[in-house]
């Protein structure tokens, strides 16, 4: 074989060196293409990725200096359509078309589901009753099918077959692997027949056949034009056949990326690989493993490779030797202690290490480093990391500098606007009940429903306020217009009642939110609600439908999406207009066009099925991004060149990523079918690191903690630091310290900026409240700022989203039932009192129209409560003259200019002329202690109001308060807690009457205090619980900015 195998060292820009080497005849001796640019047209070059293909074309243009030339044919080896390998269409004649990805997954998933149905009997004898986890849904089957498809592709690419598994002795495998082996044997036997029946081939199979035919064509057409294969690290048999055919030509050349020229023979020989040998141990994890295996397969010794490398005096050559030494095989690391392995200081020149405290700090430091590199107007910078979370963080941090980094990975289709619209549409139509999902669908930027974007958003807001907030029920898009109509009628009725009798009006919060909706927006909301139901009908009609295949469901989904996105002209332009819309359209087209596969599933599983199928789809932006700042994954960064390279996420588990076990093949089984061990991917990652460290300026970064847990530095970084020694490691960290310094200080407020203080507004006297309800007094005590925000600023918290009936609703319902019983004249002494109470309860339950699952729980509780309540009433009956329920009242306090109002659940007028005021509670708050110390003064203040004649039903002031009580309506018992108690310190008896007087006195003082013009309304004056910032106005008061360390001193 002629010596036409080359290697471009890490210290040289690979594609630029390749272009210049080809033009100058360095790689193809005898061909000086620079002087004859038209001769380039006869050259064919194979590269591993499309990104490299585009970049090489730019390098040729740069090297030619703008001179006219016909560029060579540059094709890909491992990415995209394999048909691009062919010089002419006839070269692919006789090949079967490839099976579509969706069709393939569906067919494999069908086998997975059948296996699940048959495995129970098989497992019982092998796993000795152990619990096994199997795919339980169609989506689970599709996820497993994806893993199986990857396994098939790997087997095909390696030129082997799974049939060797049939000779594996079952006793050598654990029980689970025996089950897997049985399944793989069945699938291996049947899958070729499935493909043959359809006249299709697997894509990996077609790719290999393309490569073999291309290799044969190249070997047979000697002299038809020079051929070069460059930059590939693939060592599959088909790829090696192509390389072998190229390397044997006189006008062919094989250019390897970064073959180690410094590693001694003993160390290089320790990376054993040959032919079809698959070795365990550390060899596959070495950066030169793949290249060693490639040379072995080509029968080319390392010393026969011609190296294109920096000059010996270049610091990059010193760094290349240093990195080679650091990454040498573990068996020869004892050489580090030899004097000959001491490296000069220039080996660490332009290297920096950033060790951040956490992921956020690392991302910010990387962004600072990228911004610093771009200070040179002609410089380029790239971040290479396999950690997509880190990449997204860095991309977001770069926006603060106005840099839109060119992220090679793009965005997952599921995370784009069309993708989220798909998932929201499916969730609302087929799994209703979540109001958040329904509101998100209504407010989605692509949802128009025949209106402009502005009108659609106005309608969404109106529907949210009127129908989906402040009430209970099931948020079902299929009945949205009914929910909206019912809510508007209820609000109109409450508004009319409030106008006729303001004291009986609706809660101000609800009324205020509703009043914000104009009549025009109401009409718009009704129209949009009806159109939303119609748009989703193709999907909602599928509820309860029989199983079907994905094409039928995808057609219904497409119709729904187009109806949702229809603009004023009735066309779904908003959905399809952008590049993300085009990607969504292509995805939907694949689903709609999927042939019959026999893989059917019920409609309710469609959201999960689509989620599984869309997971592999991504969208790469076409423009508008930086041409100087790049974010790459390890694969995308191969063969790329920038002025500053940043290697991010250098922690174990991130780079290299953890070697995950195969879901279907154990290590023993992989060895049996001649597949590479998982560590081979670590070796490729190590080679990526070795090549990246050849850039002129390299910044390495890692976080010391991830997810709150300590991290371990990447094994390669550990080796570099070990070989560098303490002084060298300190030098690397010092170089990176500047980025950490700026990252840590960039968000620190400028000196002199005042610290946020606790809000203490002082409104003028005319704006201060002069009317309080008894329930509002506790808020005035604990958080005066909340009263200020509510009463002075007129700000109200938005009502919560529609929810299922909860404990508070159950309490309100039970209160209303007990009030109905008393108001209707129910006598607890009657023999049929309990029956009468349950009849009143039945009427209320019927009016509430509770969901069946809620009613099934609440009604038995009501039945138990009825018996306990009647027993309690009968015990009290001899002393009670009158029972007053749900009594409203108010009293003016002219001496301070304040009115106090309140609402009493129950007032019992006793035989001795005194009264007992009772508050029904289904929960534990407020506690008796809080009421006794008047932190929760509602009940004592109601007593004071009764003594002043505030409640009309008592027919004037009452003589005295016999007791103030909480009646706890528990599920299994009903008990009364009185506020009267014996003071342990003074020994005096504190009665309900005296507690009422004290509460009124304190209120007078409190209200008068806040009527003073100088009194501030402090935020969280007496917080209920330290650290709890869930108050309605805590965000407005910016509590988190000033309250640290203060609440603990003031909380109870």
XYZ file of N, CA and C in Angstrom, residues 870-960:
273
model
N -76.736 16.744 65.632
C -78.035 16.688 66.307
C -77.852 16.349 67.784
N -76.912 15.446 68.075
C -76.646 15.108 69.476
C -76.138 16.333 70.228
N -75.279 17.094 69.594
C -74.757 18.324 70.228
C -75.870 19.335 70.450
N -76.735 19.502 69.458
C -77.845 20.461 69.587
C -78.813 20.026 70.684
N -79.117 18.767 70.788
C -80.054 18.294 71.813
C -79.484 18.521 73.219
N -78.190 18.399 73.346
C -77.586 18.633 74.652
C -77.708 20.099 75.070
N -77.684 20.995 74.102
C -77.749 22.425 74.383
C -79.175 22.960 74.438
N -80.083 22.255 73.816
C -81.434 22.766 73.586
C -82.124 23.350 74.824
N -82.040 22.763 76.021
C -82.774 23.314 77.184
C -82.389 24.749 77.535
N -81.144 25.164 77.191
C -80.698 26.499 77.584
C -80.803 27.520 76.458
N -81.205 27.095 75.254
C -81.234 27.994 74.105
C -82.654 28.444 73.822
N -82.843 29.773 73.740
C -84.161 30.346 73.434
C -84.295 30.566 71.932
N -83.272 31.174 71.338
C -83.298 31.437 69.897
C -81.935 31.107 69.291
N -81.989 30.672 68.028
C -80.748 30.392 67.286
C -80.731 31.317 66.066
N -79.691 32.122 65.963
C -79.551 33.050 64.850
C -78.352 32.592 64.003
N -78.553 32.470 62.711
C -77.489 31.961 61.838
C -77.143 32.994 60.772
N -75.865 32.981 60.412
C -75.340 33.834 59.333
C -75.855 35.262 59.488
N -75.543 35.845 60.618
C -76.029 37.174 60.968
C -74.968 38.217 60.667
N -75.343 39.255 59.932
C -74.440 40.349 59.599
C -74.747 41.547 60.483
N -73.714 42.345 60.731
C -73.930 43.540 61.531
C -72.749 44.480 61.455
N -72.972 45.710 61.933
C -71.900 46.681 61.978
C -72.175 47.663 63.114
N -71.092 48.295 63.571
C -71.210 49.260 64.646
C -70.243 50.404 64.381
N -70.740 51.614 64.594
C -69.895 52.774 64.409
C -69.246 53.153 65.739
N -67.979 53.525 65.648
C -67.220 53.967 66.814
C -66.833 55.422 66.575
N -67.737 56.352 66.898
C -67.519 57.763 66.530
C -66.301 58.389 67.196
N -65.913 57.890 68.346
C -64.779 58.500 69.030
C -63.477 58.353 68.240
N -63.403 57.351 67.341
C -62.200 57.185 66.514
C -62.526 57.291 65.027
N -63.820 57.485 64.709
C -64.198 57.631 63.305
C -64.050 56.381 62.485
N -64.342 55.218 63.084
C -64.168 53.941 62.404
C -65.430 53.105 62.570
N -65.763 52.352 61.525
C -66.891 51.426 61.572
C -66.353 50.002 61.555
N -66.904 49.174 62.432
C -66.517 47.768 62.523
C -67.687 46.918 62.056
N -67.446 46.016 61.102
C -68.506 45.152 60.582
C -68.112 43.700 60.769
N -69.117 42.833 60.748
C -68.811 41.425 60.938
C -69.950 40.526 60.541
N -69.658 39.244 60.535
C -70.592 38.201 60.107
C -70.426 37.048 61.077
N -71.480 36.720 61.783
C -71.444 35.654 62.785
C -72.092 34.397 62.239
N -71.377 33.282 62.336
C -71.953 32.005 61.896
C -73.198 31.661 62.723
N -73.112 31.846 64.026
C -74.209 31.404 64.888
C -74.218 32.228 66.180
N -75.362 32.750 66.531
C -75.565 33.423 67.816
C -76.740 32.737 68.509
N -76.476 32.187 69.669
C -77.530 31.543 70.463
C -77.903 32.461 71.627
N -79.200 32.836 71.671
C -79.713 33.607 72.795
C -80.157 32.613 73.866
N -79.541 32.732 75.038
C -79.789 31.756 76.096
C -80.932 32.196 77.009
N -81.378 31.272 77.838
C -82.541 31.524 78.686
C -82.298 32.633 79.696
N -81.063 32.852 80.108
C -80.778 33.889 81.103
C -80.540 35.256 80.483
N -80.780 35.395 79.160
C -80.625 36.681 78.488
C -79.242 36.915 77.919
N -78.308 36.084 78.248
C -76.961 36.197 77.666
C -76.929 35.492 76.306
N -75.834 35.661 75.607
C -75.705 35.022 74.295
C -74.394 34.261 74.221
N -74.397 33.259 73.376
C -73.161 32.541 73.049
C -72.957 32.656 71.552
N -71.750 33.056 71.169
C -71.430 33.204 69.743
C -70.521 32.044 69.345
N -70.918 31.379 68.264
C -70.243 30.147 67.847
C -69.734 30.322 66.423
N -68.518 29.921 66.203
C -67.906 29.950 64.866
C -67.631 28.513 64.454
N -68.234 28.093 63.346
C -68.033 26.729 62.863
C -66.706 26.639 62.109
N -65.913 25.635 62.413
C -64.612 25.456 61.778
C -64.422 23.989 61.412
N -63.977 23.772 60.167
C -63.622 22.407 59.758
C -62.118 22.180 59.857
N -61.355 23.268 60.054
C -59.912 23.145 60.191
C -59.455 23.452 61.601
N -58.166 23.645 61.757
C -57.586 23.886 63.090
C -57.263 25.351 63.339
N -57.332 26.199 62.301
C -57.034 27.620 62.465
C -58.322 28.454 62.426
N -58.367 29.509 63.259
C -57.346 29.889 64.234
C -57.424 29.002 65.474
N -56.318 28.907 66.164
C -56.306 28.096 67.375
C -56.923 28.875 68.530
N -57.286 28.153 69.584
C -57.849 28.799 70.768
C -56.829 29.750 71.377
N -55.584 29.349 71.383
C -54.543 30.211 71.963
C -54.456 31.534 71.220
N -54.458 31.487 69.887
C -54.384 32.720 69.111
C -55.571 33.635 69.387
N -56.753 33.033 69.562
C -57.937 33.847 69.855
C -57.870 34.441 71.263
N -57.383 33.675 72.216
C -57.328 34.162 73.602
C -56.346 35.315 73.773
N -55.239 35.280 73.038
C -54.276 36.388 73.147
C -54.595 37.497 72.156
N -55.726 37.350 71.434
C -56.260 38.373 70.539
C -55.366 38.653 69.333
N -54.572 37.636 68.927
C -53.918 37.722 67.627
C -54.898 37.350 66.519
N -55.906 36.577 66.851
C -57.003 36.245 65.945
C -58.295 36.697 66.623
N -58.611 38.021 66.595
C -59.683 38.563 67.451
C -61.072 38.530 66.829
N -61.274 37.760 65.766
C -62.571 37.795 65.077
C -63.727 37.465 66.018
N -63.647 36.347 66.719
C -64.750 35.914 67.578
C -64.960 36.866 68.760
N -63.911 37.302 69.488
C -64.133 38.280 70.555
C -64.719 39.595 70.047
N -64.326 40.032 68.868
C -64.893 41.272 68.340
C -66.371 41.102 67.977
N -66.752 39.910 67.521
C -68.175 39.661 67.269
C -68.958 39.748 68.584
N -68.339 39.263 69.672
C -68.980 39.398 70.974
C -69.151 40.851 71.369
N -68.104 41.669 71.132
C -68.203 43.093 71.446
C -69.283 43.771 70.610
N -69.376 43.399 69.349
C -70.407 43.975 68.493
C -71.804 43.612 68.997
N -71.969 42.347 69.455
C -73.276 41.936 69.984
C -73.643 42.752 71.220
N -72.676 43.027 72.073
C -72.946 43.811 73.271
C -73.335 45.249 72.927
N -72.887 45.730 71.771
C -73.235 47.076 71.332
C -74.479 47.103 70.452
N -75.133 45.938 70.267
C -76.356 45.879 69.468
C -76.120 45.961 67.986
N -74.966 45.476 67.507
C -74.642 45.587 66.088
C -75.453 44.637 65.219
N -75.940 43.508 65.786
C -76.670 42.523 64.989
C -78.168 42.758 65.146
N -78.859 43.127 64.082
C -80.298 43.466 64.208
C -81.130 42.331 64.779
N -80.755 41.076 64.458
C -81.585 39.957 64.896
C -81.600 39.792 66.417
N -80.619 40.371 67.117
C -80.619 40.260 68.583
C -81.534 41.293 69.234
N -82.104 42.196 68.406
C -83.058 43.216 68.870
C -82.452 44.072 69.969
N -81.276 44.632 69.641
C -80.624 45.544 70.557
C -79.452 44.905 71.248
N -78.780 45.699 72.123
C -77.610 45.164 72.839
C -77.985 43.981 73.714
N -77.055 43.033 73.767
C -77.280 41.876 74.629
C -76.714 42.170 76.003
N -77.189 41.426 76.993
C -76.753 41.696 78.357
C -75.304 41.338 78.587
N -74.921 40.164 78.203
C -73.555 39.709 78.419
C -73.266 38.562 77.466
